[in-house]
Amino acid sequence: MPNSFSKILYTSKHLFDTFFESYTIKLFSPKTRITEACLYSLQAGGKRVRPIFVLNAYFEPNELLNPDSNATNHSVFLASLAVECIHTYSLIHDDLPAMDNDDTRRGKPTCHKQFDEATAILAGDTLNSLSFYLLSMMDTSDPLQLRDSIQILHKGAGMEGMILGQMEDIEEEKKPNIHGRESILSSIHEKKTGALIESSFLLGNRLRKDWKERESTLSSYAKEIGLLFQITDDILDVEGNLEELGKTPGKDAKAGKLTYPSLYGMEKTKALRDESVSKAISLASDLPSLNHDFFLGLPKYIAERKN
């Protein structure tokens, strides 16, 4: 992985974490059982990739890497936190007994195990609604920018995006015949995983003045990154271990989920992963006025990750 990519990745995460730590002190005050549950899941770790996508779709590399730069736009950090809140809420609800019924997330007990099921449901609800409140706090004089930002996040997280993908995933569990289901597999993961990833890139981009000229190509790139992310997740669920993953491996097969390895086998799944890496790199080369070191390095980073 190029050193410049690693530096941008580290710096982006550091900038987000710094904002996160300072802002959430005020955001989750006063202390209640619900705020404790929200913070427990938000602070459990994770790679923060979706907030990093927001930041890198907005900032130029010199703005991120130069300490004296203008990487202080409050609105883009609010947008990045909104995405992280949506993602964390989805994990809390995914782990519930009625969904994936998991005991471990990010190497710690899941929210419903640490607290209780009702508290976990309400913590997820809190983070969902909070994300749109955070967007409403963005400092913008352009009402269309605010409207578009809300719609971008809703499209990725709502009933035509992540939620619909989750519903399709549940409906496809334990169906006896996996053959001929390539299109439904693509549909599930385009929505369940890819939609919020695409929203993350498009949110950061929408806050730029030149957003229109970049949006179409960036959307195509983001969709490919979402596909690559899910294929890699499916591989890790088969080949990973609890210590590295931070969650229970092998649960997809036990639940009878439709996945890339279950449909294609591991050899072809890895070939599809490699094809996706190549396609994403090709799309990154066509992105106008973007941080090419980050966007070119990201596909390989996702494909090689261990959690």
XYZ file of C-alpha atoms in Angstrom:
307
model
C 0.000 0.000 0.000
C 1.511 3.387 -0.954
C 2.873 5.358 1.988
C 0.883 8.411 0.901
C -2.356 6.418 1.134
C -1.477 5.149 4.612
C -0.680 8.678 5.758
C -3.940 10.068 4.381
C -5.908 7.199 5.948
C -4.272 7.718 9.344
C -4.682 11.494 9.239
C -8.325 11.273 8.169
C -9.147 8.912 11.021
C -7.245 11.092 13.495
C -9.128 14.211 12.394
C -12.470 12.445 12.702
C -11.638 10.879 16.076
C -10.527 14.260 17.434
C -13.798 15.866 16.356
C -15.763 12.866 17.613
C -14.245 12.940 21.100
C -14.778 16.669 21.573
C -18.253 16.853 20.047
C -19.836 13.771 21.633
C -19.044 15.037 25.146
C -21.650 17.751 24.568
C -23.892 15.676 22.325
C -24.488 12.862 24.824
C -24.982 14.976 27.898
C -26.571 14.570 30.417
C -25.638 10.990 31.193
C -28.512 8.486 30.928
C -28.776 4.769 30.246
C -29.543 5.531 26.594
C -26.567 7.867 26.146
C -24.339 5.276 27.830
C -25.538 2.599 25.398
C -25.042 4.911 22.406
C -21.522 5.848 23.482
C -20.677 2.232 24.315
C -21.295 1.234 20.707
C -19.902 4.398 19.110
C -16.688 4.184 21.145
C -16.192 0.441 20.653
C -13.611 1.081 17.946
C -13.944 0.249 14.304
C -12.099 1.518 11.267
C -14.293 4.623 10.795
C -14.160 4.006 7.049
C -17.455 5.720 6.252
C -16.520 9.011 7.967
C -13.137 8.741 6.237
C -14.959 8.442 2.902
C -16.915 11.619 3.685
C -13.763 13.555 4.532
C -11.786 12.412 1.494
C -14.641 13.157 -0.892
C -14.560 16.734 0.407
C -10.972 17.689 1.266
C -8.022 17.966 -1.066
C -4.948 16.019 0.158
C -3.003 19.144 1.120
C -5.910 20.239 3.307
C -5.824 16.932 5.187
C -2.065 16.554 5.539
C -1.001 20.149 6.202
C -1.456 21.109 9.877
C -1.940 24.737 8.844
C -4.529 23.885 6.212
C -8.217 24.650 6.169
C -9.299 21.129 7.175
C -11.664 22.640 9.713
C -14.993 22.747 7.890
C -17.428 22.009 10.699
C -20.198 20.885 8.352
C -18.217 18.063 6.746
C -17.306 16.703 10.181
C -20.974 16.821 11.204
C -21.789 14.872 8.032
C -19.084 12.318 8.804
C -20.428 11.844 12.339
C -23.962 11.489 10.958
C -22.791 8.611 8.761
C -21.009 6.938 11.678
C -24.168 7.219 13.801
C -26.235 5.559 11.065
C -23.656 2.803 10.634
C -23.427 2.147 14.382
C -27.212 2.028 14.750
C -27.326 -0.561 11.969
C -24.742 -2.712 13.755
C -26.655 -2.528 17.049
C -29.844 -3.672 15.330
C -28.058 -6.275 13.164
C -26.775 -7.982 16.306
C -30.194 -8.273 17.963
C -31.700 -11.749 18.533
C -34.397 -11.071 15.919
C -31.725 -10.276 13.308
C -28.250 -11.882 13.310
C -28.305 -12.754 17.034
C -24.635 -12.039 17.709
C -22.853 -11.753 21.057
C -19.666 -9.973 19.935
C -19.041 -6.794 17.973
C -15.679 -5.065 17.550
C -14.211 -7.473 20.089
C -16.687 -6.526 22.827
C -20.100 -7.753 23.947
C -22.811 -6.472 21.628
C -25.015 -3.645 22.864
C -27.920 -5.895 23.838
C -25.538 -8.177 25.742
C -23.852 -5.308 27.577
C -27.166 -3.632 28.455
C -30.381 -5.411 27.407
C -32.430 -5.890 24.255
C -34.851 -2.997 24.838
C -32.013 -0.576 25.581
C -30.164 -1.680 22.449
C -33.240 -1.112 20.282
C -33.709 2.370 21.718
C -29.990 3.179 21.382
C -30.161 2.268 17.702
C -33.290 4.401 17.288
C -31.507 7.288 18.993
C -28.489 7.135 16.682
C -30.715 6.884 13.606
C -32.643 10.054 14.391
C -29.532 11.801 15.697
C -27.803 11.464 12.340
C -30.395 13.670 10.631
C -30.238 16.179 13.488
C -26.487 16.431 12.887
C -27.079 17.245 9.220
C -29.537 19.949 10.256
C -26.718 21.594 12.242
C -24.516 22.041 9.163
C -23.629 25.672 8.477
C -24.890 26.289 4.985
C -26.591 29.241 3.339
C -27.776 26.999 0.501
C -31.097 25.299 1.331
C -30.645 22.948 -1.626
C -27.352 21.714 -0.179
C -29.065 20.861 3.097
C -32.017 19.245 1.332
C -29.731 17.185 -0.913
C -27.591 16.062 2.041
C -30.626 14.799 3.938
C -31.888 12.998 0.854
C -28.482 11.432 0.144
C -28.290 9.988 3.659
C -31.897 8.811 3.595
C -31.415 7.108 0.233
C -28.442 5.177 1.568
C -29.852 4.291 4.970
C -33.595 4.145 4.445
C -36.274 2.005 2.865
C -34.708 1.974 -0.610
C -31.177 1.413 0.650
C -29.735 -0.310 3.705
C -33.073 -1.264 5.276
C -34.406 -2.823 2.075
C -31.124 -4.715 1.689
C -31.491 -6.075 5.211
C -35.057 -7.164 4.481
C -34.032 -8.944 1.279
C -31.147 -10.598 3.158
C -33.544 -11.979 5.780
C -36.035 -13.140 3.152
C -33.338 -15.102 1.319
C -32.038 -16.966 4.377
C -32.153 -20.774 4.218
C -33.772 -20.983 0.808
C -32.893 -24.475 -0.449
C -31.769 -23.642 -3.982
C -29.007 -21.067 -4.368
C -28.642 -21.469 -8.140
C -29.859 -18.688 -10.399
C -29.825 -16.148 -7.591
C -26.964 -13.957 -8.759
C -29.223 -10.951 -9.300
C -30.768 -11.105 -5.827
C -27.308 -11.445 -4.260
C -26.186 -8.302 -6.099
C -29.384 -6.510 -5.085
C -28.976 -7.392 -1.406
C -25.440 -6.144 -1.098
C -25.837 -3.125 -3.345
C -28.400 -1.937 -0.800
C -27.329 -3.527 2.496
C -23.660 -2.534 2.319
C -23.119 -0.441 -0.787
C -25.868 2.163 -0.395
C -24.501 3.742 2.805
C -20.946 3.626 1.449
C -22.118 5.486 -1.657
C -23.963 8.007 0.517
C -20.773 8.620 2.501
C -18.831 9.614 -0.605
C -21.692 11.664 -2.043
C -22.293 13.536 1.221
C -18.729 14.807 1.353
C -18.825 15.642 -2.331
C -22.131 17.547 -2.063
C -20.539 20.045 0.324
C -18.042 21.089 -2.358
C -18.647 23.895 -4.838
C -17.679 21.659 -7.784
C -19.830 18.730 -6.684
C -21.804 18.391 -9.909
C -18.853 17.627 -12.177
C -17.637 14.860 -9.856
C -20.888 13.243 -8.745
C -21.496 10.719 -11.538
C -18.004 9.193 -11.619
C -17.744 9.270 -7.824
C -21.063 7.426 -7.569
C -19.789 4.665 -9.881
C -16.570 4.391 -7.886
C -18.472 4.262 -4.593
C -20.750 1.486 -5.853
C -17.694 -0.582 -6.781
C -16.132 0.055 -3.368
C -19.381 -1.111 -1.739
C -19.313 -4.327 -3.769
C -15.659 -4.916 -2.945
C -16.308 -4.285 0.741
C -19.069 -6.911 0.838
C -17.158 -9.543 -1.123
C -14.242 -9.107 1.281
C -16.615 -9.344 4.258
C -17.990 -12.621 2.906
C -14.475 -14.025 2.500
C -13.505 -12.954 6.016
C -16.616 -14.590 7.475
C -15.307 -17.886 6.102
C -11.563 -17.467 6.635
C -11.298 -14.979 9.509
C -11.055 -15.559 13.243
C -12.728 -13.911 16.231
C -9.578 -12.107 17.380
C -8.980 -10.365 14.061
C -12.606 -9.862 13.030
C -13.865 -8.645 16.397
C -17.082 -10.573 15.682
C -18.110 -14.211 15.368
C -16.926 -15.791 12.092
C -18.884 -18.439 10.221
C -22.280 -17.045 11.138
C -23.385 -16.527 7.532
C -23.108 -20.211 6.704
C -24.833 -21.248 9.935
C -27.688 -18.843 9.237
C -28.016 -20.100 5.679
C -27.374 -16.650 4.218
C -26.929 -16.031 0.526
C -23.293 -14.918 0.164
C -20.647 -14.795 -2.540
C -18.843 -17.928 -1.262
C -22.120 -19.864 -0.899
C -23.148 -18.982 -4.452
C -19.830 -18.987 -6.305
C -17.378 -20.918 -4.115
C -14.279 -19.394 -2.573
C -12.024 -19.522 -5.642
C -14.417 -17.589 -7.858
C -15.309 -15.225 -5.006
C -11.653 -14.246 -4.690
C -11.451 -13.795 -8.463
C -14.491 -11.486 -8.267
C -12.773 -9.564 -5.475
C -9.669 -9.077 -7.615
C -11.779 -7.974 -10.587
C -13.521 -5.447 -8.358
C -10.174 -4.067 -7.180
C -9.077 -3.528 -10.784
C -12.357 -1.900 -11.756
C -12.307 0.468 -8.768
C -8.725 1.520 -9.526
C -9.705 2.200 -13.134
C -12.657 4.335 -12.007
C -10.422 6.213 -9.550
C -8.168 7.238 -12.430
C -11.124 9.004 -14.051
C -12.188 10.982 -10.987
C -11.808 14.740 -11.574
C -10.116 16.935 -8.981
C -9.860 14.310 -6.285
C -7.297 12.912 -3.880
C -5.951 10.265 -6.238
C -3.479 8.726 -3.784
C -6.356 7.905 -1.459
C -8.821 6.753 -4.098
C -6.258 4.648 -5.940
C -4.983 3.031 -2.731
C -8.377 2.361 -1.158
C -9.437 -0.710 -3.235
C -6.330 -2.699 -2.342
C -6.631 -1.665 1.311
C -10.220 -2.958 1.453
C -9.353 -6.218 -0.308
C -6.425 -6.916 2.032
C -8.081 -6.005 5.321
C -8.437 -8.587 8.079
C -11.500 -7.113 9.816
